[in-house]
mmCIF file of C-alpha atoms in Angstrom:
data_model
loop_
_atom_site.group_PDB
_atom_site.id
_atom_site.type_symbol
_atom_site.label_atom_id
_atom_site.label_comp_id
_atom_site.label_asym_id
_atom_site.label_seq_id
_atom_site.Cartn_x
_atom_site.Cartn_y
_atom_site.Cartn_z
ATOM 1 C CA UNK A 745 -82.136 -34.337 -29.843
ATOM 2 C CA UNK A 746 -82.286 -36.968 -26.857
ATOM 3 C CA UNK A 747 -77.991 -37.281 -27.525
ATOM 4 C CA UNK A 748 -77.457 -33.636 -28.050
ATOM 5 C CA UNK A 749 -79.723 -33.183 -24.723
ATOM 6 C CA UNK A 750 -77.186 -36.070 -23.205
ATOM 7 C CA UNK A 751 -74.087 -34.131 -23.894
ATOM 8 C CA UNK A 752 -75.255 -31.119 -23.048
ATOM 9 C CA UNK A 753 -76.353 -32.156 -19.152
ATOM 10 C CA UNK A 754 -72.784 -34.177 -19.467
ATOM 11 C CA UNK A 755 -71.360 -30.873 -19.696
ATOM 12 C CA UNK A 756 -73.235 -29.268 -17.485
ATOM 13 C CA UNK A 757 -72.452 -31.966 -14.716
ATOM 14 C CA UNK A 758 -68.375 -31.521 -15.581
ATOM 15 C CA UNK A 759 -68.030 -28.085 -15.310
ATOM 16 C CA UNK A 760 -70.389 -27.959 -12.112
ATOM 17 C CA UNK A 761 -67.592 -30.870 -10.733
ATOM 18 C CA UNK A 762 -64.772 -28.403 -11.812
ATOM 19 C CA UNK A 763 -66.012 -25.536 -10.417
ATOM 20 C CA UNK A 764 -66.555 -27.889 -6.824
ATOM 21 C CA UNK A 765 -62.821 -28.776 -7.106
ATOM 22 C CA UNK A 766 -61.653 -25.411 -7.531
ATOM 23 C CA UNK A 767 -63.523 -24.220 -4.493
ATOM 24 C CA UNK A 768 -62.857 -26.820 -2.500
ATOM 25 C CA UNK A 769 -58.957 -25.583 -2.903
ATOM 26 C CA UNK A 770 -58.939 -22.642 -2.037
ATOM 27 C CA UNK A 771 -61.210 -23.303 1.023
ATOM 28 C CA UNK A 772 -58.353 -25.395 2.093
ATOM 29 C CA UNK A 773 -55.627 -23.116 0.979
ATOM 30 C CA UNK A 774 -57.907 -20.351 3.761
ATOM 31 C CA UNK A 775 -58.140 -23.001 6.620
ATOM 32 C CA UNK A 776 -54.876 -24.078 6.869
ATOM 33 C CA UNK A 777 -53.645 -20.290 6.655
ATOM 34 C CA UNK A 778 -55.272 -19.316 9.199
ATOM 35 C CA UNK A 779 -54.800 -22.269 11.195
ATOM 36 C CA UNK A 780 -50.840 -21.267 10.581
ATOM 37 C CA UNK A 781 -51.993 -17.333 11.812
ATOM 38 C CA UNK A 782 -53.785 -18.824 14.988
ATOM 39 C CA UNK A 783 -50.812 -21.275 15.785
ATOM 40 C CA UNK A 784 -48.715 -18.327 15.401
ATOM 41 C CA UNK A 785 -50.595 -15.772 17.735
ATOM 42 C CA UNK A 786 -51.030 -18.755 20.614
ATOM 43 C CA UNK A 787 -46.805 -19.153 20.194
ATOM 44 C CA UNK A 788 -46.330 -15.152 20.453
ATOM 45 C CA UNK A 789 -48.827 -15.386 23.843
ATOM 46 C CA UNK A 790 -47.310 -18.234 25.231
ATOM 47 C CA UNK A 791 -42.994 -16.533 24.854
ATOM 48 C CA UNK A 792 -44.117 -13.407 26.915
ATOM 49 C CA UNK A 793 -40.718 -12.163 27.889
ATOM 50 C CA UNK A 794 -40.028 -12.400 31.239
ATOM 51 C CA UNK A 795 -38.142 -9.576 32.674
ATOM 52 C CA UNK A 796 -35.845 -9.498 35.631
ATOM 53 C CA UNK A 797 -36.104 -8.600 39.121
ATOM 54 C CA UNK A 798 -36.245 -4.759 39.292
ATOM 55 C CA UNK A 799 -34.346 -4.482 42.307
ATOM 56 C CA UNK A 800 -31.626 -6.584 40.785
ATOM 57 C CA UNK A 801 -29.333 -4.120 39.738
ATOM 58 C CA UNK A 802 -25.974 -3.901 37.411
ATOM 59 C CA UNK A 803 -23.949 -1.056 35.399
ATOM 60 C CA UNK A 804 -22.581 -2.779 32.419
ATOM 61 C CA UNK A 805 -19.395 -0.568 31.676
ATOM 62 C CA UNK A 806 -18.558 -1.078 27.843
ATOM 63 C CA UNK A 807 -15.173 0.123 26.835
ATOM 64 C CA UNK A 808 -13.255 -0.573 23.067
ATOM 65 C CA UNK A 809 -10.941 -2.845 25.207
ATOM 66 C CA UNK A 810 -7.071 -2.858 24.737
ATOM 67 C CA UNK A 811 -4.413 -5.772 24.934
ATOM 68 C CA UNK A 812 -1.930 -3.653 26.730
ATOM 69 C CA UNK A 813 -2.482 -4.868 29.982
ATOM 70 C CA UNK A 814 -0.378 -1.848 32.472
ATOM 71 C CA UNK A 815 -2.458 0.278 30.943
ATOM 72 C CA UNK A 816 -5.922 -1.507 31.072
ATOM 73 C CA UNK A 817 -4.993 -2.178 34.743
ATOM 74 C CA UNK A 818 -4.113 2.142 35.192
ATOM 75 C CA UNK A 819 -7.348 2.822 32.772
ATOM 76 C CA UNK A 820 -10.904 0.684 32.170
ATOM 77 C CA UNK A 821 -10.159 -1.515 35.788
ATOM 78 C CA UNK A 822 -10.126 2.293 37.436
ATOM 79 C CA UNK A 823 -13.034 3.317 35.585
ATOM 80 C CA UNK A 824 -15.087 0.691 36.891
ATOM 81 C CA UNK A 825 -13.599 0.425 40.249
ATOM 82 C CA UNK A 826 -14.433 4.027 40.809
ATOM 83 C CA UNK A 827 -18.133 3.396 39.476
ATOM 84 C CA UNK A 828 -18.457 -0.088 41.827
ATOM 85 C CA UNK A 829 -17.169 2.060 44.868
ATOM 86 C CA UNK A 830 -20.172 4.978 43.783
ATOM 87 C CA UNK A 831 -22.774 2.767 43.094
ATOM 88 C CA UNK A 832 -22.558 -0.080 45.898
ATOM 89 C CA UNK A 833 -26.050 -1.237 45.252
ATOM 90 C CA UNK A 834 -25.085 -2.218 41.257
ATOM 91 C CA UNK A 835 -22.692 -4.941 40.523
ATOM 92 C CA UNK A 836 -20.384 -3.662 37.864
ATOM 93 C CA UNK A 837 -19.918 -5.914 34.711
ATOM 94 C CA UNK A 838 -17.816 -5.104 31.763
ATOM 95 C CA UNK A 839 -18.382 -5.811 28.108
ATOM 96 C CA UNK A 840 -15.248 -4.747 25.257
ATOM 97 C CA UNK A 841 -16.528 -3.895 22.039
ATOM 98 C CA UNK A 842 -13.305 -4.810 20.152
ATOM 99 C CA UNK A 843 -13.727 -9.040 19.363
ATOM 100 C CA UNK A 844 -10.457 -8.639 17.831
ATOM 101 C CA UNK A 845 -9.137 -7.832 21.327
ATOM 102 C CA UNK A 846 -11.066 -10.142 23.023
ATOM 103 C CA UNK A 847 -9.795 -12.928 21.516
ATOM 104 C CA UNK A 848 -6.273 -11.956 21.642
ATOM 105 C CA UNK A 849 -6.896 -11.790 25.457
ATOM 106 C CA UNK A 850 -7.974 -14.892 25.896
ATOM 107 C CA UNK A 851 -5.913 -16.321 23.217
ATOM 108 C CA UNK A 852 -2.779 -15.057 24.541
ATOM 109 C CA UNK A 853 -3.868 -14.304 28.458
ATOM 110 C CA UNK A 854 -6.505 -16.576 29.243
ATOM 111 C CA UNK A 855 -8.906 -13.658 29.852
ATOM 112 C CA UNK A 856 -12.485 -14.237 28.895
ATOM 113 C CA UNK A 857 -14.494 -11.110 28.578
ATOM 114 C CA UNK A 858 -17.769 -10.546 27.010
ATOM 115 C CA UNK A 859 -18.507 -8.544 24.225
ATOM 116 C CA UNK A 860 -21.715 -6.710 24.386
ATOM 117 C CA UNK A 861 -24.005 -9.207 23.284
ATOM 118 C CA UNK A 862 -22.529 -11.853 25.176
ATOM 119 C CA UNK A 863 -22.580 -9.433 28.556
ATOM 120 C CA UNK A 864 -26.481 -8.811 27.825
ATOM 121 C CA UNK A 865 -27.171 -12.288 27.825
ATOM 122 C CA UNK A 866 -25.915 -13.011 30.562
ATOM 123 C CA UNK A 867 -27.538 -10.514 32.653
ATOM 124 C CA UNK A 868 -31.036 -11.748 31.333
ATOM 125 C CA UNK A 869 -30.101 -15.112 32.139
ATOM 126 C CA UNK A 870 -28.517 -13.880 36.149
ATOM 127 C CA UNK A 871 -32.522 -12.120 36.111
ATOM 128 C CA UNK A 872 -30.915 -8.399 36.492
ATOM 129 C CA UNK A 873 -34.231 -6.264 35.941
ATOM 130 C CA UNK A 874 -32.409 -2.695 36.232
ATOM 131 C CA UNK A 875 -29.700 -1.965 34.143
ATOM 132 C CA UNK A 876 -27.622 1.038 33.372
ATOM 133 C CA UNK A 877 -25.107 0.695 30.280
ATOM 134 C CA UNK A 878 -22.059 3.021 30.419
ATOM 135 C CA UNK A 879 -19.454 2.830 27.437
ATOM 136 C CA UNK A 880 -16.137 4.825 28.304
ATOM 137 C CA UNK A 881 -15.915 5.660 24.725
ATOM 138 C CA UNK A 882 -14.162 9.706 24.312
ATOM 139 C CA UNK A 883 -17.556 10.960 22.002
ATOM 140 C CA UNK A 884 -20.668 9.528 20.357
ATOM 141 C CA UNK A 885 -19.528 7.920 17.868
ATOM 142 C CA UNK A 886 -19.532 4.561 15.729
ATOM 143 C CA UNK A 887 -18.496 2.333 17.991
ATOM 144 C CA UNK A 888 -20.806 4.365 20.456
ATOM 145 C CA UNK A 889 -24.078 3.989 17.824
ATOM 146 C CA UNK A 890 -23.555 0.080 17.445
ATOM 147 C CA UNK A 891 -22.964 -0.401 21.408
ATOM 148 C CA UNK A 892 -25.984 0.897 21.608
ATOM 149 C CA UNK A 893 -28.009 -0.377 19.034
ATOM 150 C CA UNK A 894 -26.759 -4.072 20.830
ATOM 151 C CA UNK A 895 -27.858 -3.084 23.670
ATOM 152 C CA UNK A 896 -31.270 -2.161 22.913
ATOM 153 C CA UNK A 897 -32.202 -5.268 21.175
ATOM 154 C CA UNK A 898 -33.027 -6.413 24.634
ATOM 155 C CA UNK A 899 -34.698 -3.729 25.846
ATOM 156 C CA UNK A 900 -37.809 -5.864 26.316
ATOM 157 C CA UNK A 901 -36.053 -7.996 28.963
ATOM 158 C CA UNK A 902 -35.151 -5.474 31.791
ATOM 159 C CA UNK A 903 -37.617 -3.095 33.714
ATOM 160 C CA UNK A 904 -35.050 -0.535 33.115
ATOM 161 C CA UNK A 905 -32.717 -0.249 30.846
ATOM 162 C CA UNK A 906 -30.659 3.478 30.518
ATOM 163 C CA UNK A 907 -27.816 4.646 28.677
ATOM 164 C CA UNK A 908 -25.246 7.208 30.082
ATOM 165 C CA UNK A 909 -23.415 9.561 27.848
ATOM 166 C CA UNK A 910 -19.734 9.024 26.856
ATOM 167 C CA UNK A 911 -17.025 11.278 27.921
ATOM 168 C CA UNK A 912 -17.833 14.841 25.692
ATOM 169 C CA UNK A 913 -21.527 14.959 25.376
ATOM 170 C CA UNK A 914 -22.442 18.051 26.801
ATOM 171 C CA UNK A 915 -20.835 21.677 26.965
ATOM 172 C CA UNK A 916 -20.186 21.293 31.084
ATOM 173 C CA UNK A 917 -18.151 17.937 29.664
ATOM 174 C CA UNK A 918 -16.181 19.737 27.453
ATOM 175 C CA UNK A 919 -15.270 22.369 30.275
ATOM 176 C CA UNK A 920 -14.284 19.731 32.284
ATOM 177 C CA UNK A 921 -12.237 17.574 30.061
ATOM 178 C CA UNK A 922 -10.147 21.003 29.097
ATOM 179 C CA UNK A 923 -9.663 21.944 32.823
ATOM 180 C CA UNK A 924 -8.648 18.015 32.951
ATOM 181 C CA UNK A 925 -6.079 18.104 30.522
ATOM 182 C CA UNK A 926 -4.194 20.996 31.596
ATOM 183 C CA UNK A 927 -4.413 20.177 35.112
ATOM 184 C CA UNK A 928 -2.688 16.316 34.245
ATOM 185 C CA UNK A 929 -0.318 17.551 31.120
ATOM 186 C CA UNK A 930 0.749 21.126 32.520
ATOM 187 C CA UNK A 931 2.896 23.300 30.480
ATOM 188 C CA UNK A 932 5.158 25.472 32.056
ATOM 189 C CA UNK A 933 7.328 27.638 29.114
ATOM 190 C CA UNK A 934 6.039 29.745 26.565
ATOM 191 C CA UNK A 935 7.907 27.911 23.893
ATOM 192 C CA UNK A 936 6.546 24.696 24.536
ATOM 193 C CA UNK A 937 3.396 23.015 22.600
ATOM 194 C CA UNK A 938 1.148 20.375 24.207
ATOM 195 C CA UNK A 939 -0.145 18.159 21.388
ATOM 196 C CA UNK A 940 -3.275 15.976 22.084
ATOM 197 C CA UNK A 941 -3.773 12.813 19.684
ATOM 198 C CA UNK A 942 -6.913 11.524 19.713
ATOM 199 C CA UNK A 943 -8.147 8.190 17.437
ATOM 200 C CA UNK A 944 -10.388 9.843 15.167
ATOM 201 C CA UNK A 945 -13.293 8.816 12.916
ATOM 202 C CA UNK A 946 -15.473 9.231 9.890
ATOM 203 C CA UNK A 947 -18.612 9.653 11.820
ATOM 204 C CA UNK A 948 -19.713 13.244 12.008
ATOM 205 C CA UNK A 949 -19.080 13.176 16.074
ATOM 206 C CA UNK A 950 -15.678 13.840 14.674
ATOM 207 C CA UNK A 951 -16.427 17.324 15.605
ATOM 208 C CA UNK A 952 -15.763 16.779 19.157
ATOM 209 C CA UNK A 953 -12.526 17.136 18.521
ATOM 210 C CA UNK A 954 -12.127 20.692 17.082
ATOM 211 C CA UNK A 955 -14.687 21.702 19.829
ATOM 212 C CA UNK A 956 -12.069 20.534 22.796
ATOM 213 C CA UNK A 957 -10.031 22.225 20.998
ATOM 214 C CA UNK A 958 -11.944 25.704 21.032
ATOM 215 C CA UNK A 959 -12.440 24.980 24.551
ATOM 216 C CA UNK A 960 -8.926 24.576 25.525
ATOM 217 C CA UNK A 961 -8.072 27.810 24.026
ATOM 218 C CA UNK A 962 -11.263 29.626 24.952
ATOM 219 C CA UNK A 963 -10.127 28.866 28.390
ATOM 220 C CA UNK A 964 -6.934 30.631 27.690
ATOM 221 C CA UNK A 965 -4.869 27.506 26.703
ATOM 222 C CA UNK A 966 -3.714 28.572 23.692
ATOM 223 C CA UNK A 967 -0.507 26.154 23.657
ATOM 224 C CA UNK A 968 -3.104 23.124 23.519
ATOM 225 C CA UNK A 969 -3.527 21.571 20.177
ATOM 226 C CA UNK A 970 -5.715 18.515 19.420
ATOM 227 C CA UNK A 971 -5.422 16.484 16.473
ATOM 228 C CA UNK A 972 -6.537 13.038 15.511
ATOM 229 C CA UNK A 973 -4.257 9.839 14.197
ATOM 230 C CA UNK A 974 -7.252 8.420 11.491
ATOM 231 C CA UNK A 975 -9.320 12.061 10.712
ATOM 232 C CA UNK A 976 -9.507 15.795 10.465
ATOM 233 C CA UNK A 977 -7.343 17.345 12.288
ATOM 234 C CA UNK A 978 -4.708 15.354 11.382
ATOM 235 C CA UNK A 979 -0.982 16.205 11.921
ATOM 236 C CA UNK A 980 0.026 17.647 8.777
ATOM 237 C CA UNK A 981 -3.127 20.583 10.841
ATOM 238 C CA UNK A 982 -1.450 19.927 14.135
ATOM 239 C CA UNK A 983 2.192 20.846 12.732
ATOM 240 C CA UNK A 984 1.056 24.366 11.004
ATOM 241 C CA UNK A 985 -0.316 25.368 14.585
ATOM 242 C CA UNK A 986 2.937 24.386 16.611
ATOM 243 C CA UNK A 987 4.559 26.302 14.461
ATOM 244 C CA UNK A 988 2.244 29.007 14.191
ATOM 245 C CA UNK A 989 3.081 29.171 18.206
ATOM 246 C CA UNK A 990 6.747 29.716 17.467
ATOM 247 C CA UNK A 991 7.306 26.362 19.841
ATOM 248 C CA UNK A 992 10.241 24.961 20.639
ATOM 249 C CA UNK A 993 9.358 21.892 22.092
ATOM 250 C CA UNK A 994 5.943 19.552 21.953
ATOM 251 C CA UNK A 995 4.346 17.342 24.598
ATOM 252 C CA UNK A 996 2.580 14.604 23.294
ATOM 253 C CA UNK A 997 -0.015 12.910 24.990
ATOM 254 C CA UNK A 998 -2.900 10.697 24.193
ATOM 255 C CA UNK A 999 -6.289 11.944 24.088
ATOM 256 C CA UNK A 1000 -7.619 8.203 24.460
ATOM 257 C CA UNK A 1001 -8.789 6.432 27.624
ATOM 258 C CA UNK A 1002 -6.253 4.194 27.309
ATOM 259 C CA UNK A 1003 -2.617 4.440 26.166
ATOM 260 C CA UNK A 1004 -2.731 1.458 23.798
ATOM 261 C CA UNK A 1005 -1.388 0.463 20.715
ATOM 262 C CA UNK A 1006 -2.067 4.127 18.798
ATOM 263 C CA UNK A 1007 -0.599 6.044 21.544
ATOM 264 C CA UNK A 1008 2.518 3.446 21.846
ATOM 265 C CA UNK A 1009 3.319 3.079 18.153
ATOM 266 C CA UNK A 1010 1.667 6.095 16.044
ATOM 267 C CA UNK A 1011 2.478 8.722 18.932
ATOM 268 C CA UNK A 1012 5.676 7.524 21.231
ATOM 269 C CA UNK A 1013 7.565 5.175 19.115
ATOM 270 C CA UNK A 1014 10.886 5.310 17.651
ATOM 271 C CA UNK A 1015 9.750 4.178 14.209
ATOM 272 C CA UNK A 1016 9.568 6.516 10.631
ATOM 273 C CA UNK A 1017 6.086 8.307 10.611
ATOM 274 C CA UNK A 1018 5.339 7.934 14.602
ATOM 275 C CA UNK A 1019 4.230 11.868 15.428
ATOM 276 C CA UNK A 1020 7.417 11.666 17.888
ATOM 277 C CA UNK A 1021 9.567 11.477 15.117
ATOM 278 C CA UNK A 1022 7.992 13.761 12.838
ATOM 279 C CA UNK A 1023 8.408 16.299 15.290
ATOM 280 C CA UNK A 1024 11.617 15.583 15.878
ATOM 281 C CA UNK A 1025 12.710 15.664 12.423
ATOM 282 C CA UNK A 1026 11.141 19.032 11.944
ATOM 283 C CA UNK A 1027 13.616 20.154 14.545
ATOM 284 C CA UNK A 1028 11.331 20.159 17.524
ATOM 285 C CA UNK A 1029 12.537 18.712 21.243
ATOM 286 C CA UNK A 1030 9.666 16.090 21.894
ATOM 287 C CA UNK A 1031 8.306 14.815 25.526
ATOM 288 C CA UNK A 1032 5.853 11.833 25.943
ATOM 289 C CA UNK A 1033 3.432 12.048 28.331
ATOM 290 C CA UNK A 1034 2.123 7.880 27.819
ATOM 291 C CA UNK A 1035 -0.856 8.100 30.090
ATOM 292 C CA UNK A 1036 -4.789 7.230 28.972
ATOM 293 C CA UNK A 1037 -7.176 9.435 29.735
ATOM 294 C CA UNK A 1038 -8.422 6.882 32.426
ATOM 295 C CA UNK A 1039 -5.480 7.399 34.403
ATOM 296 C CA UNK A 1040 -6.802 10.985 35.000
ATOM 297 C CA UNK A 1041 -9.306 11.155 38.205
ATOM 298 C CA UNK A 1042 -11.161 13.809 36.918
ATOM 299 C CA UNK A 1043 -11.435 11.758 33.647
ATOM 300 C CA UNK A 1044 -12.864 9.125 36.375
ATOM 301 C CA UNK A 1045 -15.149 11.499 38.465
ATOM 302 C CA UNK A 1046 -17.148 12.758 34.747
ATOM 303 C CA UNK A 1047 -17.888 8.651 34.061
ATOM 304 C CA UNK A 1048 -19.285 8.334 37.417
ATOM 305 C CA UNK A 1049 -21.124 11.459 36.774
ATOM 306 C CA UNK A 1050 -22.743 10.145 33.731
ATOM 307 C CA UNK A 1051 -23.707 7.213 34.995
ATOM 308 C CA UNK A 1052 -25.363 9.245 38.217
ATOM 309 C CA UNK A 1053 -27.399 11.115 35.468
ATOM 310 C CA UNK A 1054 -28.434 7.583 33.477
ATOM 311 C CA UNK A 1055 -30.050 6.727 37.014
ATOM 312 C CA UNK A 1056 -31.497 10.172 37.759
ATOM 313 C CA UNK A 1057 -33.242 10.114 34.289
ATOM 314 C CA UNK A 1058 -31.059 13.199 33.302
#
């Protein structure tokens, strides 16, 4: 009795050990987390983002970017010359969006330029604490949606921190762009066709392009045809309305702020599939009108306009 007594208070004393150890763990396993927790709400407290000086102001204009250099000179430099000269109390930075670009610029140039990230940071680190972001992109679109989506990741930085609208965002832009286009790529026989490429896309803001379209000839142009290079309309569309006209000869011209590599190769060039040609084989007499969209004041005057309304809170 005296050993089974033994063993049993031996048993008693091991799992009362086991049951120590065990609680022991996981009191330690609970200190140390929240030890970590506490370590990690002092760190959050102590990297308080400090923001700028408010009345340190810059417009960041964001454009695609192109390597042809006449016309960035004729197109994006204008843009934001036109916006420094408006907005004296902003220093005017710019920021591409194409890296592609950007490194064959400084590759082949020397030209640094910032894409948007890069541009951002170094605004936080110049302690700019207002900051108005206008992209020169033609609708809101892709490259619109990740501009700004790069942007905003450093939101918590600035004071201020507003957007303004690319070229066709609103029904008065539309109007304006039409009356733009007419006025800068006029048409003066009734046989003639004025054919707008534009860049297209597969984001559903492809839409803008059938609506400058209805606006052009809701405004009575009916020999104004848009179409797109990469989307819908495309010119396999474009070529059954010239024809529905009963034209004789087609205009093209851009319908891009810059008269870059699209407008040069897939529009104006010599080569097989180039719209030029196409026309021409079709038995059309074909004009080139090799001008961006920047090179257009009224183009100019909306971008300044939009970035009046980003400060107005419009």
């Amino acid at each position: 009795m005296k050993k089974l007594a033994l063993i049993l208070m031996s048993l008693l004393v091991c799992l009362g050990l086991f049951a120590g150890c065990g609680t022991q763990g996981e009191s330690t396993s609970n200190t140390a987390g929240d030890s970590s927790s506490s370590s990690s709400q002092e760190n959050g407290s102590s990297e308080a983002v400090q923001k700028g000086d408010p009345d340190k102001k810059a417009i960041l204009v964001v454009s695609f970017g192109t390597s042809y250099n006449d016309t960035r000179e004729k197109t994006i430099d204008a843009i934001e010359q036109e916006i420094a000269d408006a907005f004296p109390d902003y220093e005017v930075r710019r920021a591409f969006t194409s890296q592609t670009i950007i490194d064959k610029l400084s590759e082949r140039d020397g030209l640094e330029i910032d894409n948007v990230t890069e541009a951002m940071e170094r605004l936080v680190d110049d302690g700019f604490g207002t900051v108005i972001c206008q992209p020169t992109h033609v609708m809101n679109g892709l490259e619109y949606d990740d501009m700004v989506a790069e942007v905003s990741a450093f939101a918590g930085n600035f004071e201020t921190l507003k957007f303004g609208t690319p070229l066709l965002n609103s029904s008065e832009d539309y109007q304006l762009v039409a009356q733009a286009l007419v006025k800068n790529v006029p048409t003066s026989e009734d046989d003639e066709a004025v054919v707008l490429m534009g860049h297209g896309t597969e984001h559903f803001a492809n839409a803008a392009y059938a609506a400058l379209d209805y606006t052009l000839k809701d405004q009575g142009n009916s020999q104004y045809i848009v179409g797109t290079v990469e989307s819908y309309p495309g010119l396999e569309q474009v070529q059954k309305q010239v024809e529905a006209l009963g034209a004789k000869k087609v205009i093209l011209a851009p319908l891009m702020i810059v008269a870059g590599d699209h407008a040069t190769n897939d529009m104006a060039s010599d080569e097989e599939g180039s719209w030029k040609m196409e026309f021409k084989k079709a038995g059309y007499e074909v004009d080139i009108v090799l001008k961006g969209l920047g090179e257009y004041p009224e183009i100019r005057e909306i971008y300044v306009s939009h970035v009046q309304q980003a400060i107005d809170g419009e």
